[in-house]
């Protein structure tokens, strides 16, 4: 994606965003508020994998389990009944969330570009697709989410967790969340609402400045 290309979500023209004291450069969409790191600074897949392996995403980390429990309580249970089919897209090195969901009676498939590159989901249909801590790693969220939305059953739901950015260039410059080298794209609720619209979905819930749920209303 070159500098001249418009925002892939809403097609508005990007503005440059250059946080002081950081050599990395970003582009920010003045219309849908999406922010993306310039391609030159996006780490290689090898570097990204190295970084993911340092994440403390193990079942022994109680904070991590708690975060997922809250996510399930707020973004899963109210929208899909037990026994329904779920895809955990970007599950990471250990299927922590998938295990929690399986214990609750959901039928869960997992996919991860690095740790579980099984593309079987492309022939399946799901009532719910989950992306926790995934969107911030995507250079083009529309491409990925479009493929996933086509895997949804009618009235299917996509539940998302990614920390919303402060929508203020000074606060963004100091924001801890963008310091992780694999975090390359950032969203607000407005961005997610725009994405939902592009996909023919509706944003039906948001909470805790990091969670959102969109539902497919159209019958396909
Ligand atoms: Zn945009």
XYZ file of N, CA, C and O and ligand atoms in Angstrom:
881
model
N 0.845 -1.197 0.000
C 0.000 0.000 0.000
C 0.878 1.243 0.000
O 1.610 1.485 0.962
N 0.872 1.998 -1.056
C 1.725 3.184 -1.162
C 1.122 4.377 -0.457
O -0.027 4.363 -0.057
N 1.907 5.432 -0.323
C 1.463 6.639 0.383
C 0.227 7.245 -0.270
O -0.603 7.832 0.387
N 0.166 7.119 -1.605
C -0.898 7.812 -2.332
C -2.239 7.096 -2.204
O -3.278 7.676 -2.494
N -2.206 5.828 -1.783
C -3.462 5.082 -1.700
C -4.373 5.640 -0.616
O -3.910 6.039 0.436
N -5.662 5.652 -0.898
C -6.599 6.138 0.120
C -6.838 5.098 1.220
O -6.404 3.957 1.100
N -7.555 5.515 2.234
C -7.941 4.615 3.334
C -8.723 3.432 2.757
O -9.708 3.632 2.045
N -8.289 2.173 3.039
C -8.985 1.017 2.461
C -10.367 0.797 3.068
O -11.159 0.031 2.536
N -10.650 1.470 4.177
C -11.948 1.293 4.827
C -12.985 2.246 4.226
O -14.054 1.833 3.803
N -12.634 3.552 4.154
C -13.657 4.525 3.736
C -13.242 5.329 2.498
O -13.999 6.176 2.037
N -12.010 5.081 1.998
C -11.497 5.699 0.775
C -11.203 7.193 0.898
O -10.998 7.862 -0.110
N -11.173 7.721 2.108
C -10.746 9.121 2.282
C -9.226 9.192 2.141
O -8.532 8.178 2.211
N -8.723 10.394 1.951
C -7.286 10.593 1.794
C -6.633 10.654 3.189
O -7.102 11.378 4.070
N -5.540 9.902 3.368
C -4.848 9.876 4.658
C -4.149 11.194 4.961
O -3.730 11.917 4.046
N -3.951 11.476 6.247
C -3.055 12.544 6.681
C -1.832 11.891 7.320
O -1.947 10.843 7.951
N -0.637 12.514 7.140
C 0.535 11.947 7.798
C 0.452 12.161 9.311
O -0.089 13.171 9.769
N 0.966 11.201 10.059
C 0.993 11.323 11.516
C 2.386 10.901 11.971
O 2.770 9.739 11.804
N 3.158 11.849 12.471
C 4.552 11.583 12.828
C 4.797 11.917 14.299
O 5.105 13.053 14.628
N 4.639 10.916 15.167
C 4.859 11.191 16.590
C 6.291 11.660 16.838
O 7.233 11.045 16.325
N 6.482 12.767 17.593
C 7.838 13.218 17.891
C 8.557 12.149 18.715
O 7.913 11.356 19.378
N 9.879 12.137 18.654
C 10.693 11.163 19.388
C 10.422 9.723 18.950
O 10.566 8.783 19.714
N 9.936 9.566 17.729
C 9.759 8.220 17.172
C 10.054 8.339 15.684
O 9.465 9.173 15.001
N 10.982 7.519 15.197
C 11.312 7.626 13.770
C 10.212 7.032 12.895
O 10.141 7.295 11.705
N 9.339 6.225 13.489
C 8.291 5.594 12.695
C 7.216 6.605 12.297
O 6.918 7.522 13.045
N 6.656 6.399 11.109
C 5.626 7.310 10.614
C 4.324 6.539 10.421
O 4.325 5.366 10.047
N 3.223 7.223 10.673
C 1.895 6.635 10.537
C 1.086 7.446 9.541
O 1.439 8.569 9.187
N -0.043 6.871 9.115
C -1.047 7.617 8.360
C -2.355 7.528 9.125
O -2.680 6.476 9.689
N -3.071 8.631 9.131
C -4.309 8.659 9.892
C -5.449 9.097 8.978
O -5.303 10.017 8.175
N -6.580 8.412 9.078
C -7.725 8.754 8.232
C -8.617 9.766 8.947
O -9.146 9.465 10.016
N -8.771 10.961 8.375
C -9.579 11.990 9.043
C -11.071 11.676 9.019
O -11.835 12.278 9.762
N -11.471 10.712 8.220
C -12.891 10.379 8.127
C -13.297 9.260 9.090
O -14.163 9.446 9.934
N -12.637 8.095 9.004
C -13.046 6.962 9.849
C -12.130 6.770 11.054
O -12.355 5.862 11.858
N -11.079 7.608 11.186
C -10.180 7.618 12.347
C -9.247 6.400 12.429
O -8.638 6.161 13.464
N -9.152 5.633 11.366
C -8.193 4.523 11.370
C -6.777 5.087 11.296
O -6.538 6.063 10.558
N -5.844 4.485 12.034
C -4.436 4.874 11.967
C -3.619 3.639 11.608
O -3.831 2.561 12.172
N -2.694 3.799 10.669
C -1.869 2.655 10.266
C -0.409 3.070 10.142
O -0.092 4.188 9.717
N 0.466 2.173 10.578
C 1.909 2.400 10.472
C 2.322 2.341 9.001
O 1.821 1.495 8.252
N 3.241 3.215 8.604
C 3.731 3.154 7.225
C 4.402 1.804 6.973
O 5.090 1.272 7.843
N 4.203 1.310 5.762
C 4.656 -0.039 5.410
C 6.143 -0.267 5.714
O 6.537 -1.358 6.131
N 6.952 0.763 5.510
C 8.404 0.637 5.720
C 8.733 0.187 7.141
O 9.803 -0.378 7.389
N 7.824 0.438 8.085
C 8.107 0.138 9.492
C 7.423 -1.125 9.974
O 7.585 -1.520 11.135
N 6.663 -1.764 9.102
C 5.988 -3.002 9.510
C 7.032 -4.118 9.610
O 7.748 -4.379 8.657
N 7.147 -4.756 10.791
C 8.182 -5.781 10.962
C 7.939 -7.012 10.094
O 6.790 -7.312 9.735
N 9.014 -7.711 9.764
C 8.903 -8.935 8.967
C 8.101 -9.982 9.738
O 7.971 -9.907 10.963
N 7.589 -10.989 9.027
C 6.819 -12.045 9.686
C 7.662 -12.777 10.727
O 7.174 -13.149 11.789
N 8.961 -12.953 10.446
C 9.849 -13.630 11.402
C 9.940 -12.829 12.700
O 9.834 -13.365 13.794
N 10.149 -11.518 12.540
C 10.224 -10.635 13.725
C 8.917 -10.676 14.514
O 8.913 -10.664 15.744
N 7.801 -10.693 13.772
C 6.502 -10.699 14.442
C 6.324 -11.978 15.260
O 5.904 -11.933 16.405
N 6.706 -13.100 14.650
C 6.537 -14.376 15.343
C 7.375 -14.410 16.626
O 6.910 -14.844 17.679
N 8.601 -13.911 16.523
C 9.493 -13.828 17.684
C 8.811 -13.072 18.828
O 8.832 -13.479 19.975
N 8.196 -11.950 18.453
C 7.543 -11.095 19.438
C 6.325 -11.808 20.067
O 6.124 -11.746 21.273
N 5.551 -12.517 19.233
C 4.365 -13.193 19.771
C 4.749 -14.253 20.794
O 4.019 -14.499 21.742
N 5.898 -14.876 20.565
C 6.317 -15.926 21.487
C 6.706 -15.356 22.847
O 6.747 -16.065 23.844
N 6.974 -14.037 22.889
C 7.292 -13.410 24.183
C 6.044 -12.978 24.949
O 6.119 -12.642 26.117
N 4.895 -12.947 24.269
C 3.655 -12.572 24.958
C 3.378 -13.560 26.080
O 3.616 -14.750 25.937
N 2.833 -13.050 27.183
C 2.545 -13.948 28.303
C 1.108 -14.445 28.228
O 0.282 -14.148 29.067
N 0.847 -15.211 27.162
C -0.530 -15.647 26.908
C -0.799 -17.053 27.424
O -1.562 -17.788 26.842
N -0.151 -17.445 28.500
C -0.318 -18.830 28.914
C -1.450 -18.944 29.933
O -1.810 -17.979 30.599
N -2.028 -20.150 30.047
C -3.126 -20.348 31.001
C -2.673 -20.091 32.437
O -3.500 -19.928 33.324
N -1.350 -20.076 32.686
C -0.860 -19.839 34.049
C -0.900 -18.357 34.406
O -0.650 -17.976 35.531
N -1.177 -17.510 33.421
C -1.228 -16.071 33.684
C -2.669 -15.678 34.055
O -3.528 -15.587 33.198
N -2.927 -15.449 35.364
C -4.308 -15.222 35.805
C -4.929 -13.959 35.201
O -6.134 -13.927 34.924
N -4.147 -12.913 34.970
C -4.683 -11.679 34.389
C -5.242 -11.931 32.998
O -6.269 -11.383 32.602
N -4.559 -12.793 32.281
C -4.946 -13.124 30.916
C -6.267 -13.881 30.894
O -7.162 -13.581 30.112
N -6.396 -14.858 31.801
C -7.636 -15.638 31.916
C -8.797 -14.719 32.275
O -9.876 -14.791 31.682
N -8.554 -13.821 33.241
C -9.588 -12.893 33.695
C -10.096 -12.027 32.536
O -11.291 -11.791 32.395
N -9.149 -11.544 31.724
C -9.498 -10.700 30.579
C -10.411 -11.467 29.617
O -11.405 -10.939 29.122
N -10.076 -12.738 29.380
C -10.892 -13.552 28.477
C -12.255 -13.864 29.081
O -13.260 -13.904 28.384
N -12.277 -14.105 30.401
C -13.558 -14.383 31.072
C -14.494 -13.192 30.884
O -15.680 -13.344 30.614
N -13.942 -11.990 31.035
C -14.763 -10.795 30.869
C -15.248 -10.680 29.417
O -16.399 -10.355 29.150
N -14.327 -10.954 28.494
C -14.684 -10.889 27.072
C -15.844 -11.847 26.764
O -16.805 -11.478 26.080
N -15.771 -13.060 27.291
C -16.829 -14.054 27.043
C -18.150 -13.580 27.651
O -19.210 -13.653 27.017
N -18.064 -13.047 28.873
C -19.272 -12.587 29.578
C -19.949 -11.443 28.811
O -21.170 -11.379 28.719
N -19.122 -10.553 28.225
C -19.661 -9.334 27.624
C -19.905 -9.475 26.115
O -20.871 -8.937 25.586
N -19.021 -10.191 25.427
C -19.057 -10.195 23.950
C -19.427 -11.530 23.320
O -19.522 -11.635 22.104
N -19.598 -12.588 24.128
C -19.938 -13.891 23.558
C -21.296 -14.370 24.081
O -22.254 -14.495 23.315
N -21.377 -14.616 25.386
C -22.589 -15.194 25.990
C -23.886 -14.474 25.607
O -24.888 -15.136 25.314
N -23.916 -13.122 25.600
C -25.193 -12.462 25.281
C -25.627 -12.638 23.815
O -26.776 -12.372 23.492
N -24.725 -13.079 22.938
C -25.026 -13.056 21.501
C -25.151 -14.434 20.863
O -25.769 -14.567 19.818
N -24.524 -15.447 21.461
C -24.656 -16.807 20.898
C -24.871 -17.825 22.018
O -24.195 -17.778 23.045
N -25.807 -18.721 21.786
C -26.131 -19.736 22.788
C -25.086 -20.846 22.788
O -24.385 -21.049 21.799
N -24.964 -21.564 23.896
C -24.072 -22.718 24.005
C -24.370 -23.715 22.899
O -25.504 -23.817 22.432
N -23.344 -24.436 22.452
C -23.530 -25.414 21.392
C -23.311 -24.823 20.010
O -23.153 -25.545 19.036
N -23.316 -23.486 19.921
C -23.123 -22.850 18.617
C -21.656 -22.914 18.192
O -20.755 -23.146 18.998
N -21.430 -22.656 16.889
C -20.082 -22.794 16.329
C -19.319 -21.471 16.363
O -19.806 -20.445 15.889
N -18.103 -21.544 16.889
C -17.259 -20.355 17.024
C -15.915 -20.593 16.344
O -15.340 -21.675 16.445
N -15.414 -19.564 15.649
C -14.035 -19.571 15.150
C -13.238 -18.546 15.952
O -13.606 -17.373 16.012
N -12.155 -19.002 16.584
C -11.236 -18.091 17.270
C -10.105 -17.797 16.287
O -9.196 -18.604 16.110
N -10.204 -16.649 15.611
C -9.270 -16.291 14.540
C -8.088 -15.515 15.136
O -8.268 -14.457 15.728
N -6.875 -16.078 14.994
C -5.699 -15.460 15.615
C -5.576 -15.903 17.058
O -5.416 -15.094 17.964
N -5.666 -17.232 17.255
C -5.750 -17.771 18.624
C -4.432 -17.677 19.386
O -4.420 -17.796 20.606
N -3.311 -17.473 18.692
C -2.029 -17.376 19.394
C -1.419 -18.738 19.650
O -1.954 -19.761 19.218
N -0.269 -18.774 20.339
C 0.461 -20.035 20.534
C -0.277 -21.049 21.398
O -0.087 -22.245 21.260
N -1.120 -20.568 22.328
C -1.868 -21.508 23.167
C -3.354 -21.175 23.106
O -3.729 -20.028 23.234
N -4.192 -22.203 22.939
C -5.633 -21.934 22.738
C -6.363 -21.652 24.048
O -7.290 -22.351 24.419
N -5.941 -20.598 24.748
C -6.502 -20.284 26.064
C -7.990 -19.959 25.971
O -8.814 -20.537 26.682
N -8.316 -19.047 25.082
C -9.713 -18.636 24.932
C -10.569 -19.791 24.413
O -11.675 -20.028 24.895
N -10.038 -20.526 23.435
C -10.778 -21.661 22.867
C -11.114 -22.687 23.955
O -12.225 -23.224 23.993
N -10.168 -22.935 24.850
C -10.420 -23.891 25.938
C -11.543 -23.403 26.855
O -12.414 -24.183 27.257
N -11.513 -22.113 27.177
C -12.566 -21.552 28.043
C -13.938 -21.684 27.373
O -14.934 -22.006 28.017
N -13.971 -21.446 26.061
C -15.239 -21.514 25.325
C -15.735 -22.965 25.209
O -16.922 -23.239 25.330
N -14.799 -23.885 24.963
C -15.158 -25.300 24.852
C -15.785 -25.788 26.159
O -16.786 -26.504 26.161
N -15.191 -25.355 27.291
C -15.735 -25.742 28.606
C -17.166 -25.254 28.780
O -17.941 -25.840 29.522
N -17.521 -24.171 28.103
C -18.889 -23.638 28.215
C -19.842 -24.290 27.219
O -20.995 -23.892 27.118
N -19.330 -25.220 26.427
C -20.225 -25.966 25.542
C -20.255 -25.477 24.104
O -21.036 -25.964 23.295
N -19.428 -24.482 23.771
C -19.359 -24.029 22.378
C -18.503 -24.998 21.568
O -17.599 -25.647 22.103
N -18.780 -25.074 20.256
C -17.955 -25.879 19.351
C -16.951 -24.927 18.694
O -17.348 -24.072 17.899
N -15.676 -25.060 19.031
C -14.701 -24.034 18.675
C -13.647 -24.541 17.694
O -13.029 -25.577 17.921
N -13.456 -23.805 16.609
C -12.323 -24.006 15.709
C -11.331 -22.876 15.967
O -11.721 -21.782 16.377
N -10.041 -23.157 15.695
C -9.032 -22.115 15.888
C -8.204 -21.953 14.624
O -8.016 -22.900 13.858
N -7.743 -20.727 14.418
C -6.828 -20.447 13.314
C -5.812 -19.425 13.798
O -6.146 -18.497 14.538
N -4.555 -19.613 13.376
C -3.543 -18.594 13.637
C -2.496 -18.667 12.527
O -1.995 -19.748 12.216
N -2.204 -17.529 11.952
C -1.255 -17.445 10.845
C 0.080 -18.109 11.188
O 0.687 -18.775 10.358
N 0.520 -17.937 12.433
C 1.826 -18.460 12.844
C 1.735 -19.803 13.553
O 2.587 -20.661 13.375
N 0.727 -19.977 14.398
C 0.732 -21.113 15.310
C -0.289 -22.186 14.974
O -0.214 -23.290 15.485
N -1.268 -21.866 14.134
C -2.227 -22.894 13.715
C -2.759 -22.550 12.319
O -3.911 -22.169 12.150
N -1.870 -22.650 11.318
C -2.230 -22.181 9.965
C -3.119 -23.174 9.216
O -2.838 -23.547 8.084
N -4.206 -23.595 9.849
C -5.133 -24.562 9.281
C -6.300 -23.786 8.657
O -7.089 -23.166 9.360
N -6.385 -23.814 7.322
C -7.365 -22.963 6.635
C -8.705 -23.642 6.417
O -9.515 -23.223 5.587
N -8.957 -24.683 7.174
C -10.224 -25.403 7.107
C -11.429 -24.481 7.314
O -12.510 -24.702 6.765
N -11.230 -23.406 8.081
C -12.347 -22.474 8.365
C -12.928 -21.876 7.080
O -14.087 -21.461 7.046
N -12.122 -21.868 6.010
C -12.586 -21.239 4.768
C -13.709 -22.003 4.095
O -14.329 -21.514 3.152
N -13.968 -23.248 4.573
C -15.081 -24.025 4.019
C -16.194 -24.209 5.050
O -17.134 -24.972 4.818
N -16.063 -23.554 6.206
C -17.030 -23.734 7.291
C -17.908 -22.495 7.465
O -17.611 -21.446 6.903
N -18.975 -22.661 8.248
C -19.821 -21.524 8.626
C -19.890 -21.440 10.146
O -19.920 -22.470 10.818
N -19.921 -20.217 10.641
C -19.892 -20.013 12.090
C -20.989 -19.059 12.536
O -21.366 -18.140 11.810
N -21.440 -19.270 13.776
C -22.381 -18.328 14.387
C -21.646 -17.122 14.953
O -22.211 -16.039 15.067
N -20.368 -17.349 15.328
C -19.577 -16.275 15.919
C -18.116 -16.439 15.524
O -17.577 -17.543 15.561
N -17.504 -15.326 15.129
C -16.064 -15.316 14.877
C -15.446 -14.305 15.832
O -15.920 -13.174 15.962
N -14.404 -14.753 16.522
C -13.761 -13.923 17.543
C -12.382 -13.481 17.069
O -11.615 -14.291 16.536
N -12.096 -12.190 17.248
C -10.742 -11.682 17.005
C -10.303 -10.893 18.236
O -10.682 -9.734 18.398
N -9.560 -11.544 19.155
C -9.055 -10.811 20.313
C -7.590 -10.504 20.075
O -6.798 -11.401 19.766
N -7.234 -9.232 20.238
C -5.858 -8.777 20.036
C -5.340 -9.208 18.663
O -4.230 -9.726 18.543
N -6.156 -9.008 17.657
C -5.804 -9.369 16.285
C -5.795 -8.141 15.376
O -4.849 -7.910 14.622
N -6.839 -7.322 15.490
C -6.996 -6.201 14.557
C -5.789 -5.265 14.530
O -5.440 -4.718 13.476
N -5.150 -5.087 15.692
C -4.012 -4.159 15.744
C -2.796 -4.691 14.979
O -1.828 -3.975 14.778
N -2.851 -5.961 14.567
C -1.742 -6.544 13.799
C -2.001 -6.533 12.288
O -1.161 -6.986 11.516
N -3.166 -6.053 11.860
C -3.548 -6.185 10.453
C -3.243 -4.929 9.635
O -3.667 -3.834 9.979
N -2.555 -5.126 8.511
C -2.267 -3.996 7.609
C -3.496 -3.571 6.834
O -3.615 -2.421 6.433
N -4.372 -4.533 6.554
C -5.625 -4.195 5.892
C -6.773 -4.996 6.509
O -7.056 -6.118 6.095
N -7.425 -4.417 7.521
C -8.477 -5.158 8.237
C -9.652 -5.537 7.344
O -10.283 -6.573 7.551
N -9.914 -4.743 6.317
C -11.062 -5.020 5.448
C -10.880 -6.347 4.707
O -11.801 -7.159 4.634
N -9.690 -6.574 4.172
C -9.439 -7.820 3.439
C -9.723 -9.035 4.317
O -10.399 -9.978 3.905
N -9.184 -9.003 5.529
C -9.338 -10.138 6.440
C -10.791 -10.279 6.898
O -11.378 -11.363 6.851
N -11.387 -9.171 7.303
C -12.752 -9.239 7.846
C -13.788 -9.576 6.780
O -14.812 -10.185 7.070
N -13.496 -9.212 5.530
C -14.443 -9.566 4.464
C -14.484 -11.087 4.288
O -15.566 -11.675 4.217
N -13.314 -11.709 4.252
C -13.252 -13.173 4.137
C -13.985 -13.814 5.317
O -14.774 -14.753 5.148
N -13.758 -13.279 6.511
C -14.389 -13.861 7.699
C -15.907 -13.653 7.688
O -16.662 -14.567 8.045
N -16.349 -12.477 7.259
C -17.798 -12.210 7.279
C -18.533 -13.165 6.334
O -19.700 -13.493 6.543
N -17.834 -13.636 5.304
C -18.441 -14.597 4.377
C -18.572 -15.992 4.995
O -19.242 -16.864 4.454
N -17.912 -16.209 6.121
C -18.001 -17.486 6.834
C -19.070 -17.463 7.917
O -19.184 -18.394 8.704
N -19.827 -16.383 7.995
C -20.856 -16.266 9.042
C -22.180 -16.853 8.589
O -22.593 -16.688 7.442
N -22.868 -17.511 9.514
C -24.256 -17.911 9.320
C -25.099 -16.634 9.288
O -24.660 -15.590 9.782
N -26.325 -16.705 8.734
C -27.217 -15.539 8.812
C -27.350 -15.077 10.270
O -27.428 -15.911 11.171
N -27.348 -13.763 10.479
C -27.388 -13.174 11.830
C -26.120 -13.473 12.638
O -26.094 -13.274 13.852
N -25.072 -13.953 11.963
C -23.816 -14.263 12.647
C -23.145 -13.002 13.177
O -23.424 -11.893 12.745
N -22.222 -13.230 14.121
C -21.648 -12.130 14.882
C -20.124 -12.192 14.834
O -19.534 -13.274 14.811
N -19.496 -11.016 14.780
C -18.042 -10.922 14.943
C -17.767 -10.145 16.224
O -18.255 -9.021 16.387
N -17.022 -10.759 17.146
C -16.683 -10.084 18.410
C -15.199 -9.762 18.423
O -14.365 -10.609 18.122
N -14.913 -8.505 18.791
C -13.574 -7.959 18.628
C -13.038 -7.416 19.934
O -13.781 -6.781 20.697
N -11.743 -7.655 20.187
C -11.081 -6.943 21.274
C -9.789 -6.330 20.725
O -8.916 -7.034 20.213
N -9.715 -5.003 20.801
C -8.499 -4.265 20.460
C -8.632 -2.934 21.188
O -9.731 -2.375 21.249
N -7.577 -2.437 21.778
C -7.703 -1.194 22.553
C -7.923 -0.013 21.614
O -7.153 0.186 20.672
N -9.004 0.765 21.851
C -9.312 1.897 20.972
C -8.302 3.018 21.188
O -7.918 3.301 22.317
N -7.898 3.678 20.106
C -6.880 4.735 20.248
C -7.518 6.035 20.726
O -8.732 6.248 20.592
N -6.701 6.941 21.323
C -7.254 8.133 21.976
C -7.756 9.217 21.019
O -8.394 10.175 21.476
N -7.530 9.085 19.737
C -7.975 10.071 18.743
C -7.518 11.486 19.083
O -8.304 12.450 19.046
N -6.240 11.601 19.425
C -5.627 12.874 19.775
C -4.141 12.649 19.528
O -3.550 11.735 20.113
N -3.547 13.440 18.611
C -2.191 13.101 18.163
C -1.182 13.162 19.305
O -0.252 12.354 19.363
N -1.384 14.078 20.249
C -0.446 14.164 21.375
C -0.554 12.932 22.271
O 0.438 12.323 22.646
N -1.810 12.553 22.575
C -2.016 11.353 23.408
C -1.564 10.092 22.660
O -1.004 9.172 23.257
N -1.804 10.087 21.352
C -1.388 8.925 20.555
C 0.133 8.751 20.616
O 0.639 7.638 20.740
N 0.863 9.881 20.553
C 2.321 9.831 20.596
C 2.827 9.161 21.870
O 3.814 8.445 21.850
N 2.112 9.386 22.971
C 2.559 8.850 24.270
C 1.896 7.527 24.609
O 2.128 6.971 25.675
N 1.093 7.033 23.732
C 0.246 5.859 24.018
C 1.073 4.575 24.061
O 1.749 4.228 23.091
N 0.975 3.846 25.187
C 1.777 2.630 25.370
C 1.442 1.552 24.342
O 2.309 0.776 23.937
N 0.194 1.473 23.939
C -0.269 0.364 23.101
C 0.442 0.327 21.748
O 0.577 -0.726 21.141
N 0.896 1.489 21.255
C 1.517 1.493 19.937
C 3.011 1.153 20.019
O 3.676 1.015 19.002
N 3.547 0.984 21.237
C 4.985 0.717 21.359
C 5.353 -0.718 20.990
O 6.474 -0.994 20.615
N 4.418 -1.642 21.122
C 4.647 -3.015 20.670
C 4.883 -2.965 19.154
O 4.029 -2.469 18.414
N 6.039 -3.483 18.709
C 6.383 -3.323 17.282
C 5.407 -4.038 16.344
O 5.334 -3.732 15.163
N 4.658 -5.007 16.881
C 3.706 -5.724 16.019
C 2.333 -5.043 15.978
O 1.459 -5.466 15.231
N 2.141 -4.013 16.781
C 0.877 -3.258 16.726
C 0.997 -2.204 15.635
O 1.693 -1.206 15.797
N 0.316 -2.431 14.512
C 0.528 -1.563 13.356
C -0.727 -0.846 12.899
O -0.668 0.030 12.055
N -1.888 -1.199 13.451
C -3.077 -0.449 13.041
C -4.049 -0.284 14.203
O -4.200 -1.174 15.034
N -4.686 0.896 14.243
C -5.421 1.310 15.435
C -6.781 1.886 15.070
O -6.942 2.538 14.044
N -7.739 1.689 15.980
C -9.156 1.899 15.682
C -9.834 2.713 16.783
O -9.406 2.707 17.926
N -10.923 3.365 16.411
C -11.877 3.877 17.399
C -13.206 3.197 17.088
O -13.318 2.458 16.092
N -14.197 3.506 17.892
C -15.527 2.937 17.606
C -16.022 3.394 16.250
O -16.706 2.667 15.538
N -15.661 4.645 15.898
C -16.092 5.156 14.596
C -15.508 4.303 13.468
O -16.204 3.989 12.495
N -14.231 3.912 13.617
C -13.603 3.045 12.607
C -14.363 1.725 12.505
O -14.652 1.248 11.401
N -14.682 1.154 13.651
C -15.351 -0.154 13.636
C -16.761 -0.047 13.063
O -17.238 -0.959 12.385
N -17.415 1.076 13.320
C -18.751 1.286 12.760
C -18.671 1.352 11.235
O -19.477 0.776 10.513
N -17.641 2.052 10.751
C -17.421 2.172 9.309
C -17.115 0.804 8.692
O -17.643 0.453 7.632
N -16.264 0.029 9.364
C -15.916 -1.313 8.873
C -17.181 -2.174 8.802
O -17.427 -2.862 7.801
N -17.983 -2.125 9.855
C -19.219 -2.918 9.885
C -20.093 -2.571 8.687
O -20.609 -3.451 7.993
N -20.208 -1.290 8.417
C -21.054 -0.848 7.307
C -20.536 -1.378 5.965
O -21.312 -1.854 5.137
N -19.203 -1.306 5.786
C -18.597 -1.806 4.551
C -18.912 -3.294 4.360
O -19.115 -3.769 3.248
N -18.963 -4.035 5.472
C -19.185 -5.481 5.406
C -20.671 -5.852 5.370
O -21.014 -7.036 5.362
N -21.557 -4.858 5.388
C -22.989 -5.151 5.444
C -23.402 -5.641 6.818
O -24.322 -6.457 6.954
N -22.704 -5.139 7.855
C -23.009 -5.542 9.231
C -23.393 -4.306 10.047
O -23.238 -3.183 9.585
N -23.887 -4.557 11.265
C -24.210 -3.461 12.176
C -23.389 -3.605 13.449
O -23.286 -4.718 13.994
N -22.838 -2.490 13.920
C -22.174 -2.488 15.219
C -23.285 -2.518 16.260
O -24.103 -1.601 16.313
N -23.334 -3.587 17.070
C -24.477 -3.711 17.988
C -24.084 -3.582 19.450
O -24.935 -3.500 20.322
N -22.767 -3.582 19.746
C -22.349 -3.437 21.139
C -20.920 -2.932 21.196
O -20.097 -3.244 20.337
N -20.600 -2.124 22.216
C -19.204 -1.780 22.489
C -19.049 -1.583 23.982
O -20.007 -1.244 24.682
N -17.829 -1.826 24.473
C -17.605 -1.653 25.904
C -16.145 -1.623 26.266
O -15.294 -2.103 25.519
N -15.846 -1.025 27.418
C -14.509 -1.014 28.037
C -13.408 -0.454 27.146
O -12.240 -0.767 27.343
N -13.752 0.377 26.175
C -12.767 0.982 25.266
C -11.897 -0.045 24.546
O -10.802 0.265 24.082
N -12.358 -1.297 24.491
C -11.575 -2.292 23.768
C -12.438 -3.405 23.165
O -11.913 -4.324 22.558
N -13.724 -3.362 23.396
C -14.557 -4.470 22.914
C -15.673 -3.966 22.009
O -16.246 -2.905 22.253
N -15.968 -4.766 20.984
C -17.060 -4.394 20.082
C -17.631 -5.664 19.452
O -16.929 -6.668 19.286
N -18.918 -5.589 19.126
C -19.602 -6.724 18.508
C -20.363 -6.212 17.292
O -21.070 -5.211 17.379
N -20.185 -6.880 16.155
C -20.974 -6.528 14.976
C -21.754 -7.747 14.484
O -21.292 -8.874 14.601
N -22.940 -7.480 13.969
C -23.789 -8.589 13.548
C -24.177 -8.431 12.079
O -24.459 -7.342 11.595
N -24.192 -9.584 11.410
C -24.622 -9.636 10.026
C -26.146 -9.588 9.995
O -26.798 -10.475 10.525
N -26.703 -8.549 9.442
C -28.162 -8.438 9.425
C -28.726 -8.961 8.118
O -29.823 -9.495 8.068
N -27.936 -8.782 7.057
C -28.414 -9.226 5.751
C -28.385 -10.745 5.644
O -27.456 -11.381 6.115
N -29.371 -11.310 5.005
C -29.294 -12.734 4.697
C -28.474 -12.893 3.434
O -28.685 -12.175 2.462
N -27.518 -13.846 3.449
C -26.649 -14.005 2.274
C -27.082 -15.203 1.464
O -27.522 -16.173 2.042
Zn -10.968 5.871 6.601
